[in-house]
Coordinates of C-alpha atoms in Angstrom, one line a residue:
Chain A
X1 CA -19.2 -42.7 2.7
X2 CA -22.6 -44.1 3.2
X3 CA -23.9 -41.3 5.4
X4 CA -22.7 -38.3 3.5
X5 CA -25.0 -38.7 0.5
X6 CA -28.4 -38.7 2.2
X7 CA -28.0 -35.6 4.4
X8 CA -28.3 -35.5 8.2
X9 CA -29.8 -38.7 9.7
X10 CA -32.9 -38.7 11.8
X11 CA -32.8 -37.6 15.4
X12 CA -33.2 -41.0 17.0
X13 CA -30.5 -42.6 14.9
X14 CA -27.6 -42.1 17.4
X15 CA -24.9 -43.9 15.4
X16 CA -26.0 -42.2 12.2
X17 CA -25.7 -38.8 13.9
X18 CA -22.2 -39.5 15.4
X19 CA -20.9 -40.7 12.0
X20 CA -22.5 -37.7 10.2
X21 CA -20.9 -35.3 12.6
X22 CA -17.5 -36.9 12.4
X23 CA -17.6 -36.9 8.6
X24 CA -18.8 -33.3 8.3
X25 CA -17.4 -31.1 11.1
X26 CA -13.7 -30.9 10.4
X27 CA -12.9 -31.2 6.7
X28 CA -9.8 -33.3 7.4
X29 CA -7.9 -33.9 10.6
X30 CA -9.5 -33.1 14.0
X31 CA -7.7 -30.2 15.7
X32 CA -8.2 -29.1 19.3
X33 CA -10.4 -26.2 18.1
X34 CA -12.6 -28.6 16.2
X35 CA -13.3 -30.6 19.3
X36 CA -15.1 -27.7 20.7
X37 CA -17.7 -27.9 17.9
X38 CA -18.8 -31.4 18.5
X39 CA -22.0 -32.1 20.3
X40 CA -22.0 -33.8 23.6
X41 CA -21.4 -37.4 24.1
X42 CA -19.0 -37.4 21.1
X43 CA -17.1 -34.4 22.5
X44 CA -16.8 -36.2 25.8
X45 CA -15.1 -39.1 24.0
X46 CA -12.6 -36.8 22.3
X47 CA -12.0 -34.9 25.5
X48 CA -11.4 -38.0 27.5
X49 CA -9.1 -39.4 24.9
X50 CA -7.1 -36.2 24.8
X51 CA -6.9 -35.8 28.6
X52 CA -5.9 -39.4 29.5
X53 CA -4.0 -40.1 26.3
X54 CA -5.9 -43.2 25.4
X55 CA -9.4 -44.6 25.3
X56 CA -10.8 -48.2 25.0
X57 CA -13.6 -49.6 23.0
X58 CA -15.7 -50.3 26.1
X59 CA -15.3 -46.7 27.3
X60 CA -16.4 -45.4 23.9
X61 CA -19.3 -47.8 23.9
X62 CA -20.4 -46.7 27.3
X63 CA -20.0 -43.0 26.7
X64 CA -21.9 -43.1 23.4
X65 CA -24.4 -45.6 24.7
X66 CA -23.8 -47.8 21.7
X67 CA -23.2 -51.6 21.4
X68 CA -19.5 -52.4 20.8
X69 CA -19.8 -53.2 17.1
X70 CA -21.4 -49.7 16.5
X71 CA -18.9 -48.0 18.8
X72 CA -16.1 -49.7 16.8
X73 CA -17.4 -48.0 13.6
X74 CA -17.3 -44.6 15.3
X75 CA -13.7 -45.3 16.5
X76 CA -12.7 -46.4 13.0
X77 CA -13.8 -43.0 11.7
X78 CA -11.9 -41.2 14.5
X79 CA -8.8 -43.2 13.5
X80 CA -9.3 -42.1 9.9
X81 CA -9.5 -38.5 11.1
X82 CA -6.1 -39.1 12.7
X83 CA -7.1 -38.4 16.3
X84 CA -6.7 -42.0 17.5
X85 CA -4.0 -44.5 16.7
X86 CA -4.9 -48.1 15.9
X87 CA -3.3 -50.5 18.5
X88 CA -1.0 -53.2 17.2
X89 CA -3.1 -56.0 18.7
X90 CA -6.8 -55.6 18.8
X91 CA -8.1 -58.2 21.4
X92 CA -11.5 -58.0 23.1
X93 CA -11.3 -54.5 24.3
X94 CA -8.7 -52.7 22.2
X95 CA -7.2 -49.5 23.7
X96 CA -6.5 -46.6 21.3
X97 CA -3.8 -44.1 21.9
X98 CA -4.6 -40.5 21.3
X99 CA -2.6 -38.8 18.5
X100 CA -2.5 -35.1 18.8
X101 CA -0.1 -34.6 16.0
X102 CA -1.1 -31.3 14.8
X103 CA 1.3 -28.9 13.2
X104 CA 1.2 -25.2 13.7
X105 CA 0.9 -23.2 10.6
X106 CA 4.1 -22.7 8.6
X107 CA 5.2 -19.2 7.7
X108 CA 7.3 -20.2 4.7
X109 CA 6.9 -17.8 1.8
X110 CA 4.3 -15.7 3.5
X111 CA 6.6 -13.0 4.7
X112 CA 8.4 -11.0 2.0
X113 CA 11.8 -12.5 1.1
X114 CA 13.8 -9.5 2.2
X115 CA 12.4 -9.8 5.7
X116 CA 13.1 -13.5 5.9
X117 CA 16.6 -13.0 4.6
X118 CA 17.4 -10.5 7.3
X119 CA 16.3 -13.0 9.9
X120 CA 18.2 -15.9 8.4
X121 CA 21.5 -15.0 9.9
X122 CA 20.2 -14.7 13.4
Chain B
X1 CA -1.0 -39.8 39.8
X2 CA 0.6 -36.6 38.9
X3 CA -1.3 -33.6 37.9
X4 CA -1.0 -31.5 34.8
X5 CA -2.2 -27.9 35.4
X6 CA -2.5 -25.2 32.8
X7 CA -2.3 -21.5 33.8
X8 CA -4.0 -19.3 31.4
X9 CA -5.2 -15.7 31.0
X10 CA -7.1 -14.4 28.1
X11 CA -5.2 -11.1 28.0
X12 CA -1.7 -10.3 29.0
X13 CA -0.5 -8.3 32.0
X14 CA -2.5 -10.3 34.5
X15 CA 0.6 -11.6 36.3
X16 CA 0.2 -15.1 34.9
X17 CA 3.9 -16.0 34.8
X18 CA 4.6 -14.5 38.3
X19 CA 1.7 -16.5 39.7
X20 CA 2.8 -19.7 38.0
X21 CA 6.3 -19.3 39.3
X22 CA 5.2 -18.6 42.9
X23 CA 2.7 -21.4 43.0
X24 CA 5.3 -23.9 41.7
X25 CA 7.7 -22.6 44.3
X26 CA 5.3 -23.1 47.2
X27 CA 4.5 -26.7 45.9
X28 CA 8.2 -27.5 45.9
X29 CA 8.7 -26.0 49.3
X30 CA 5.9 -28.4 50.5
X31 CA 8.1 -31.3 49.3
X32 CA 6.7 -32.0 45.9
X33 CA 8.5 -32.5 42.6
X34 CA 7.3 -29.8 40.3
X35 CA 7.9 -28.9 36.7
X36 CA 7.1 -25.7 34.8
X37 CA 7.0 -25.5 31.0
X38 CA 7.0 -22.1 29.3
X39 CA 4.8 -22.6 26.3
X40 CA 4.7 -18.9 25.6
X41 CA 7.0 -19.4 22.7
X42 CA 6.4 -16.0 21.2
X43 CA 7.2 -14.0 24.3
X44 CA 8.9 -16.2 26.9
X45 CA 9.5 -14.6 30.3
X46 CA 9.1 -16.9 33.3
X47 CA 12.8 -17.9 33.2
X48 CA 13.6 -14.4 34.3
X49 CA 11.9 -14.8 37.7
X50 CA 14.3 -17.7 38.3
X51 CA 17.2 -15.5 37.4
X52 CA 18.0 -17.2 34.1
X53 CA 19.2 -15.6 30.9
X54 CA 20.2 -16.9 27.6
X55 CA 23.6 -18.2 28.7
X56 CA 22.0 -20.3 31.4
X57 CA 19.9 -22.3 29.0
X58 CA 21.6 -25.5 27.9
X59 CA 18.6 -26.5 25.9
X60 CA 15.2 -25.0 25.5
X61 CA 11.7 -26.2 24.6
X62 CA 12.5 -25.1 21.0
X63 CA 15.4 -27.6 20.8
X64 CA 13.0 -30.4 21.9
X65 CA 10.4 -29.4 19.3
X66 CA 13.1 -29.5 16.6
X67 CA 14.2 -33.0 17.8
X68 CA 17.6 -31.7 18.9
X69 CA 17.3 -33.0 22.4
X70 CA 15.2 -35.1 24.8
X71 CA 12.6 -33.0 26.7
X72 CA 14.4 -34.0 29.9
X73 CA 17.6 -32.3 28.7
X74 CA 15.7 -29.0 28.5
X75 CA 14.7 -29.2 32.1
X76 CA 16.8 -26.9 34.4
X77 CA 16.8 -27.6 38.1
X78 CA 16.0 -24.2 39.7
X79 CA 15.4 -25.5 43.2
X80 CA 18.3 -23.5 44.4
X81 CA 16.4 -20.3 43.9
X82 CA 13.9 -21.2 46.6
X83 CA 16.4 -20.8 49.5
X84 CA 17.8 -23.4 51.8
X85 CA 16.2 -26.6 53.0
X86 CA 13.7 -27.2 50.3
X87 CA 12.4 -30.7 50.4
X88 CA 11.0 -30.9 46.9
X89 CA 12.5 -30.1 43.6
X90 CA 11.6 -27.6 40.9
X91 CA 12.4 -27.8 37.2
X92 CA 11.9 -25.2 34.5
X93 CA 11.7 -26.0 30.8
X94 CA 12.3 -22.5 29.3
X95 CA 11.5 -21.3 25.8
X96 CA 14.3 -19.9 23.8
X97 CA 14.9 -16.2 24.0
X98 CA 17.0 -16.0 20.8
X99 CA 15.1 -13.9 18.3
X100 CA 16.2 -16.1 15.5
X101 CA 15.0 -19.2 17.2
X102 CA 11.6 -17.7 17.8
X103 CA 11.4 -16.5 14.2
X104 CA 12.3 -20.0 13.1
X105 CA 9.5 -21.6 15.1
X106 CA 7.2 -19.1 13.4
X107 CA 8.6 -19.9 10.0
X108 CA 8.7 -23.6 10.2
X109 CA 5.9 -24.4 12.6
X110 CA 6.1 -27.3 14.9
X111 CA 4.3 -30.5 15.8
X112 CA 2.0 -29.6 18.6
X113 CA 1.5 -33.3 19.3
X114 CA 5.1 -33.3 20.4
X115 CA 4.2 -30.9 23.1
X116 CA 1.7 -33.2 24.7
X117 CA 4.0 -36.2 24.3
X118 CA 6.8 -34.1 25.9
X119 CA 4.6 -33.2 28.9
X120 CA 3.8 -36.8 29.6
X121 CA 7.4 -37.8 29.1
X122 CA 8.6 -35.2 31.5
X123 CA 6.1 -36.3 34.2
X124 CA 7.5 -39.9 33.9
X125 CA 11.2 -39.2 33.6
X126 CA 11.4 -36.6 36.3
X127 CA 8.8 -38.3 38.5
X128 CA 6.8 -35.1 38.8
X129 CA 3.9 -34.6 41.2
X130 CA 2.8 -31.5 39.4
X131 CA 3.5 -30.1 35.9
X132 CA 2.5 -26.5 35.5
X133 CA 2.1 -25.2 32.0
X134 CA 2.5 -21.4 31.5
X135 CA 0.4 -20.9 28.4
X136 CA 0.5 -18.2 25.7
X137 CA -2.2 -15.6 26.5
X138 CA -5.2 -15.6 24.3
X139 CA -6.4 -18.7 22.4
X140 CA -4.7 -20.8 19.8
X141 CA -4.4 -24.5 19.1
X142 CA -1.5 -25.0 21.5
X143 CA -3.4 -23.4 24.3
X144 CA -6.5 -25.4 23.6
X145 CA -4.4 -28.5 23.6
X146 CA -2.8 -27.7 26.9
X147 CA -6.2 -27.2 28.4
X148 CA -7.5 -30.4 26.9
X149 CA -4.8 -32.5 28.6
X150 CA -4.9 -30.7 32.0
X151 CA -6.5 -32.0 35.1
X152 CA -6.9 -28.5 36.3
X153 CA -7.0 -25.1 34.7
X154 CA -6.1 -21.9 36.6
X155 CA -7.6 -18.9 34.9
X156 CA -6.2 -15.5 35.9
X157 CA -7.9 -12.2 35.2
X158 CA -7.8 -8.6 36.3
X159 CA -11.1 -7.0 37.2
X160 CA -11.4 -4.8 34.1
X161 CA -14.1 -4.9 31.4
X162 CA -11.9 -6.3 28.7
X163 CA -10.8 -9.2 30.9
X164 CA -14.4 -10.0 31.8
X165 CA -15.3 -10.4 28.1
X166 CA -12.3 -12.5 27.3
X167 CA -12.4 -14.6 30.4
X168 CA -16.0 -15.5 29.6
X169 CA -14.7 -17.1 26.3
X170 CA -12.0 -19.1 28.2
X171 CA -14.5 -20.4 30.7
X172 CA -16.9 -21.4 28.0
X173 CA -14.1 -23.3 26.2
X174 CA -12.8 -25.0 29.4
X175 CA -16.3 -26.3 30.0
X176 CA -16.6 -27.6 26.5
X177 CA -13.3 -29.4 26.9
X178 CA -14.6 -31.0 30.2
X179 CA -11.6 -29.7 32.2
X180 CA -12.1 -31.4 35.5
X181 CA -11.1 -28.5 37.7
X182 CA -11.4 -24.8 37.0
X183 CA -9.8 -22.4 39.4
X184 CA -10.5 -18.8 38.9
X185 CA -8.1 -16.2 40.3
X186 CA -8.5 -12.5 40.2
X187 CA -5.2 -10.6 40.3
X188 CA -4.0 -7.1 40.6
X189 CA -7.2 -5.8 42.1
X190 CA -6.9 -2.1 42.6
X191 CA -6.9 -0.9 46.2
X192 CA -10.1 1.0 45.7
X193 CA -12.0 -2.2 45.1
X194 CA -13.7 -4.2 47.8
X195 CA -12.2 -7.7 47.5
X196 CA -15.4 -9.5 48.5
X197 CA -17.5 -7.5 46.0
X198 CA -15.1 -8.4 43.2
X199 CA -15.3 -12.1 44.2
X200 CA -19.1 -12.0 44.1
X201 CA -19.2 -10.2 40.8
X202 CA -16.8 -12.6 39.1
X203 CA -18.6 -15.7 40.6
X204 CA -21.9 -14.4 39.3
X205 CA -20.5 -13.5 35.8
X206 CA -19.0 -16.9 35.2
X207 CA -21.0 -19.1 37.5
X208 CA -17.9 -20.7 39.0
X209 CA -16.0 -20.5 42.2
X210 CA -13.3 -17.9 42.6
X211 CA -10.4 -19.4 44.6
X212 CA -8.6 -16.1 45.3
X213 CA -8.9 -12.4 44.8
X214 CA -5.4 -11.0 45.1
X215 CA -5.0 -7.3 45.9
X216 CA -2.7 -5.1 43.8
X217 CA 0.7 -5.3 45.5
X218 CA 3.2 -2.5 45.3
X219 CA 5.9 -4.9 46.6
X220 CA 5.2 -7.3 43.7
X221 CA 5.5 -4.4 41.2
X222 CA 8.7 -3.2 42.7
X223 CA 10.1 -6.7 42.8
X224 CA 9.5 -6.6 39.0
X225 CA 10.0 -10.3 38.3
X226 CA 13.6 -10.1 39.7
X227 CA 12.9 -12.7 42.4
X228 CA 10.3 -15.1 43.7
X229 CA 7.7 -13.1 45.8
X230 CA 6.9 -16.0 48.2
X231 CA 10.6 -16.4 49.1
X232 CA 11.1 -12.7 49.6
X233 CA 7.8 -12.0 51.4
X234 CA 6.7 -15.2 53.1
X235 CA 4.2 -13.4 55.4
X236 CA 2.7 -11.0 52.9
X237 CA -1.1 -11.2 52.3
X238 CA -0.4 -12.0 48.6
X239 CA 1.7 -15.0 49.7
X240 CA -1.2 -16.1 51.8
X241 CA -3.5 -15.9 48.8
X242 CA -1.0 -18.0 46.8
X243 CA -1.1 -20.6 49.6
X244 CA -4.9 -20.8 49.4
X245 CA -4.5 -21.6 45.6
X246 CA -1.9 -24.2 46.3
X247 CA -4.1 -25.9 48.9
X248 CA -6.8 -26.0 46.3
X249 CA -4.4 -27.6 43.8
X250 CA -3.3 -30.2 46.4
X251 CA -6.9 -31.0 47.4
Chain C
X1 CA 3.0 10.2 2.6
X2 CA 1.9 9.1 6.0
X3 CA 4.5 8.2 8.6
X4 CA 4.0 4.7 9.8
X5 CA 4.4 4.3 13.6
X6 CA 4.4 0.7 14.9
X7 CA 3.5 0.3 18.6
X8 CA 4.9 -2.9 20.1
X9 CA 5.5 -4.4 23.5
X10 CA 7.3 -7.6 24.3
X11 CA 5.1 -8.7 27.1
X12 CA 1.4 -7.9 27.2
X13 CA -0.3 -5.5 29.6
X14 CA 2.2 -2.7 29.3
X15 CA -0.5 -0.1 28.4
X16 CA 0.6 0.0 24.8
X17 CA -2.9 0.5 23.3
X18 CA -3.8 3.2 25.9
X19 CA -0.7 5.1 25.0
X20 CA -1.3 4.8 21.3
X21 CA -4.9 6.1 21.8
X22 CA -3.7 9.1 23.8
X23 CA -1.1 10.0 21.3
X24 CA -3.5 9.9 18.4
X25 CA -5.9 12.2 20.3
X26 CA -3.1 14.7 21.0
X27 CA -2.0 14.7 17.3
X28 CA -5.6 15.0 16.1
X29 CA -6.1 18.0 18.3
X30 CA -3.1 19.6 16.6
X31 CA -4.9 19.2 13.4
X32 CA -3.3 16.0 12.2
X33 CA -5.0 13.2 10.3
X34 CA -4.3 9.9 12.1
X35 CA -5.2 6.5 10.9
X36 CA -5.0 3.5 13.3
X37 CA -4.9 -0.1 12.2
X38 CA -5.6 -2.7 14.9
X39 CA -3.2 -5.4 13.8
X40 CA -3.4 -7.1 17.2
X41 CA -5.7 -9.7 15.6
X42 CA -5.4 -12.2 18.5
X43 CA -6.8 -9.8 21.1
X44 CA -8.0 -6.6 19.6
X45 CA -8.9 -3.7 21.9
X46 CA -8.5 -0.4 20.1
X47 CA -12.2 -0.3 19.2
X48 CA -13.1 -0.4 22.9
X49 CA -11.0 2.6 23.7
X50 CA -12.5 4.5 20.8
X51 CA -16.0 3.5 22.0
X52 CA -17.0 1.6 18.9
X53 CA -19.9 -0.6 19.9
X54 CA -20.4 -4.0 18.4
X55 CA -23.5 -2.7 16.7
X56 CA -21.6 0.1 15.0
X57 CA -19.0 -2.3 13.6
X58 CA -19.7 -3.8 10.3
X59 CA -16.7 -4.9 8.4
X60 CA -13.3 -5.3 10.1
X61 CA -9.7 -5.8 9.0
X62 CA -10.1 -9.6 8.7
X63 CA -12.9 -9.1 6.2
X64 CA -10.6 -7.1 4.0
X65 CA -7.8 -9.7 4.4
X66 CA -10.2 -12.5 3.2
X67 CA -11.5 -10.5 0.3
X68 CA -14.9 -10.1 1.9
X69 CA -15.0 -6.4 1.8
X70 CA -13.2 -3.3 0.4
X71 CA -10.8 -1.5 2.7
X72 CA -13.1 1.5 2.5
X73 CA -15.8 -0.4 4.3
X74 CA -13.6 -1.2 7.2
X75 CA -12.6 2.4 8.0
X76 CA -14.5 4.1 10.9
X77 CA -14.3 7.8 11.6
X78 CA -13.8 8.1 15.4
X79 CA -12.7 11.8 15.3
X80 CA -15.7 12.9 17.4
X81 CA -13.9 11.7 20.5
X82 CA -11.0 14.1 20.0
X83 CA -13.4 17.0 19.4
X84 CA -11.0 18.8 17.1
X85 CA -12.0 21.2 14.3
X86 CA -9.5 20.1 11.6
X87 CA -7.9 16.9 13.0
X88 CA -9.2 13.4 12.2
X89 CA -8.8 9.9 13.6
X90 CA -9.8 6.9 11.5
X91 CA -9.8 3.4 12.9
X92 CA -9.6 0.0 11.1
X93 CA -10.7 -2.3 13.9
X94 CA -10.1 -6.1 14.1
X95 CA -12.9 -8.5 14.9
X96 CA -13.3 -9.6 18.4
X97 CA -15.5 -12.5 17.4
X98 CA -13.8 -15.7 18.6
X99 CA -14.6 -17.8 15.6
X100 CA -13.1 -15.1 13.3
X101 CA -10.0 -14.9 15.5
X102 CA -9.6 -18.6 15.4
X103 CA -9.9 -18.6 11.6
X104 CA -7.1 -16.1 11.3
X105 CA -4.9 -18.2 13.7
X106 CA -5.6 -21.3 11.7
X107 CA -5.3 -20.0 8.2
X108 CA -3.0 -17.1 8.7
X109 CA -3.1 -13.8 7.0
X110 CA -2.1 -12.7 3.6
X111 CA 0.8 -10.4 4.6
X112 CA 1.1 -8.8 1.1
X113 CA -2.6 -7.8 1.4
X114 CA -2.0 -6.4 4.9
X115 CA 0.9 -4.2 3.6
X116 CA -1.2 -3.0 0.8
X117 CA -3.9 -2.0 3.3
X118 CA -1.5 0.5 4.9
X119 CA -0.8 2.4 1.7
X120 CA -4.4 2.2 0.6
X121 CA -5.5 3.6 3.9
X122 CA -3.2 6.5 3.4
X123 CA -4.5 7.1 -0.2
X124 CA -8.1 6.9 0.9
X125 CA -7.9 9.3 3.9
X126 CA -4.8 11.4 3.1
X127 CA -3.2 10.7 6.5
X128 CA -0.3 12.3 8.3
X129 CA 0.3 9.2 10.5
X130 CA -0.6 5.6 10.5
X131 CA -0.4 4.0 13.9
X132 CA -0.2 0.2 14.0
X133 CA -1.2 -1.6 17.2
X134 CA 0.6 -4.9 17.0
X135 CA 0.4 -8.0 19.1
X136 CA 3.0 -8.8 21.8
X137 CA 6.0 -11.0 21.5
X138 CA 7.5 -12.0 18.3
X139 CA 4.8 -13.0 15.8
X140 CA 4.2 -13.0 12.1
X141 CA 2.4 -9.7 12.1
X142 CA 5.0 -7.9 14.3
X143 CA 7.8 -8.9 11.9
X144 CA 5.8 -7.4 9.1
X145 CA 4.5 -4.3 10.9
X146 CA 8.0 -3.6 12.1
X147 CA 9.5 -3.9 8.6
X148 CA 7.2 -1.2 7.2
X149 CA 7.6 1.2 10.2
X150 CA 9.2 4.6 10.0
X151 CA 9.2 4.7 13.8
X152 CA 9.0 1.7 16.1
X153 CA 7.6 2.6 19.5
X154 CA 8.4 -0.1 22.1
X155 CA 6.4 0.2 25.3
X156 CA 7.8 -1.5 28.3
X157 CA 7.5 -1.7 32.1
X158 CA 10.4 -1.8 34.5
X159 CA 10.1 -5.5 34.8
X160 CA 13.0 -8.0 34.4
X161 CA 10.9 -10.0 31.9
X162 CA 10.5 -6.9 29.8
X163 CA 14.2 -6.0 29.9
X164 CA 15.3 -9.2 28.1
X165 CA 12.4 -9.1 25.7
X166 CA 12.9 -5.4 24.7
X167 CA 16.6 -5.9 24.0
X168 CA 15.6 -8.8 21.7
X169 CA 13.1 -6.6 19.9
X170 CA 15.5 -3.7 19.5
X171 CA 18.1 -6.2 18.1
X172 CA 15.5 -7.4 15.6
X173 CA 14.7 -3.7 14.7
X174 CA 18.4 -3.2 13.9
X175 CA 18.5 -6.2 11.7
X176 CA 15.4 -5.0 9.9
X177 CA 17.2 -1.7 9.5
X178 CA 14.4 0.4 10.9
X179 CA 15.1 4.1 10.6
X180 CA 14.1 5.0 14.1
X181 CA 13.2 3.1 17.3
X182 CA 12.0 4.7 20.6
X183 CA 11.3 3.1 24.0
X184 CA 8.5 4.4 26.2
X185 CA 8.7 3.2 29.8
X186 CA 5.3 2.9 31.4
X187 CA 3.8 2.2 34.8
X188 CA 7.0 3.0 36.8
X189 CA 6.5 1.9 40.4
X190 CA 8.5 2.6 43.5
X191 CA 9.0 6.3 43.2
X192 CA 12.0 6.2 40.9
X193 CA 13.2 9.5 39.6
X194 CA 11.8 9.6 36.0
X195 CA 14.7 11.5 34.5
X196 CA 17.1 8.9 35.9
X197 CA 15.0 6.0 34.5
X198 CA 15.0 7.7 31.1
X199 CA 18.8 8.0 31.2
X200 CA 19.4 4.5 32.3
X201 CA 17.1 2.9 29.8
X202 CA 18.8 4.9 27.1
X203 CA 22.2 3.7 28.2
X204 CA 21.1 0.1 28.7
X205 CA 19.5 -0.3 25.3
X206 CA 21.5 2.4 23.4
X207 CA 18.3 3.8 22.1
X208 CA 16.1 6.9 22.0
X209 CA 13.7 7.1 25.0
X210 CA 10.4 8.7 24.2
X211 CA 9.4 9.2 27.8
X212 CA 9.0 7.7 31.3
X213 CA 5.5 7.5 32.7
X214 CA 5.0 6.9 36.5
X215 CA 2.5 4.4 37.8
X216 CA -0.8 6.0 38.3
X217 CA -3.9 4.6 40.0
X218 CA -6.0 6.7 37.6
X219 CA -4.4 5.2 34.6
X220 CA -4.8 1.6 36.0
X221 CA -8.4 2.1 36.9
X222 CA -9.3 3.7 33.6
X223 CA -7.9 0.6 32.1
X224 CA -9.6 0.1 28.8
X225 CA -12.6 2.3 29.4
X226 CA -11.5 5.7 28.4
X227 CA -8.6 7.6 26.8
X228 CA -6.4 9.1 29.5
X229 CA -5.6 12.5 28.0
X230 CA -9.4 13.1 27.5
X231 CA -10.3 12.2 31.1
X232 CA -7.3 13.9 32.8
X233 CA -6.2 16.8 30.6
X234 CA -4.3 18.5 33.5
X235 CA -2.5 15.4 34.8
X236 CA 1.3 15.4 34.6
X237 CA 1.1 12.2 32.6
X238 CA -0.8 14.0 29.9
X239 CA 2.1 16.4 29.8
X240 CA 4.5 13.5 29.3
X241 CA 2.4 12.1 26.6
X242 CA 2.3 15.5 24.8
X243 CA 6.1 15.5 24.8
X244 CA 6.2 12.0 23.3
X245 CA 3.7 13.1 20.6
X246 CA 6.0 16.0 19.7
X247 CA 8.9 13.6 19.1
X248 CA 6.8 11.7 16.5

């Protein structure tokens, strides 16, 4: 990624800051608890997407105060982080569905076998 | 548009499930179509207030999460528990109370995303006006997710020092998640406390409006979750407080 | 070897931690050495009852579980509160820092390490009893803390929601072949005859009943601020708690 090498971008580079945050905050997927850590306009985008279930390019562009082509790059990165789903047809103002496919932690093999065995026949 | 409302308390024993059940009942009595989902998978309980036990559950939320059934199939019509002449309808989606099934959810985990899809699906298929989510106390990813998709969050606390600490965390998180409406409810206020003082203190502590300060109610304790309070005691001061909250939800 | 007593309640808000704290003080005053582990990682509270301030707490249980500290560094001597010549109370608290709690929830705990903590605690402090304060409901840590228990203490209220839950817990205890389970009924409203409640609970659940504690405004108001038997040494509830302690 082009932003990760050079460290945090300058303050006035809005796009750069959004991209940097998205690349660095959660290591892989964005979980609900990760959303809390984002700074404001970016968090508002994730919150709105979660609450309404979808978000459009123009909405992201407005919330982040970025021209559409830059907002698109932010969206692409959020898609990569598995929080938004790419629509089947793009069009002028594509709408992205929110994907909150987070699994809870599995317990397999963490509890001693003899405990699990006793639970198995329940 | 229908409203998804999460009911949360940071610690347990605040009367969260009883409040949820009673608010839902009042909404249904007002003619709305209402659903309740018990997402407290580790210690389900709200079904008891509607007189259900294991044998009454055709399907549970757990079955849906395992792909065994449609979420709609886990919805149980409990309108009959509200007495005669109820215009609205009330559905409960219970969590399983089989120890083995709870243990299995723990062992295998589940797709939290399915929960949110399920909520939205329910609202559509049952044509709900309101969906109330009874959350697991404390904070985990599921609770955060429920908050994140809700149009309103009801936070219930008792006026004791541990609750003040914990509730501050919840309030902070709700603000970060941009929850559009936050309704603070203080429950089980001991008789010795002045209700208005409590309201003022809580409002000051969290810098948000307190919708209702509910006094400790001996009737509620004696009822012990065996019935719906608002049905049994329609004129009790506690029922009046529930009404105030319901009016706020409808506003 | 210390006797491990696991305190559990199906629903929250039953007064489980308050009862645990009172019982530990009673035993310490009888000269016993009691160790308490706050395994209620999601919403720890034992440290508040024993008046450990944030500034006094360095390492906590989760530090040990992540290999950030030795178990020794997570043990706090809180005996002062019991004011006993020979008895001792040691507490291993859990962190109430939200970020740390979230980390545990996300990454889970190493249960083998947690079990090893119990026996090590005993080795380090030569304990008579280890009290485990577990979280409510059926969770990962309760399955484990139940499995290692010599006695399971289930605290419940006379509430329909508790009834169903407790019977499920006791069923689980049977499957895990626990040597002994005991139910304590707390916060009994409506002026029921306590003896009658004890009898009925015993019949309903086919289990030993530790005691029946009536509702008390003092208990409710004290909430998490103080330990009941210290504040109200002459109260009838203190007498009931002493009887329960004798059964352990």
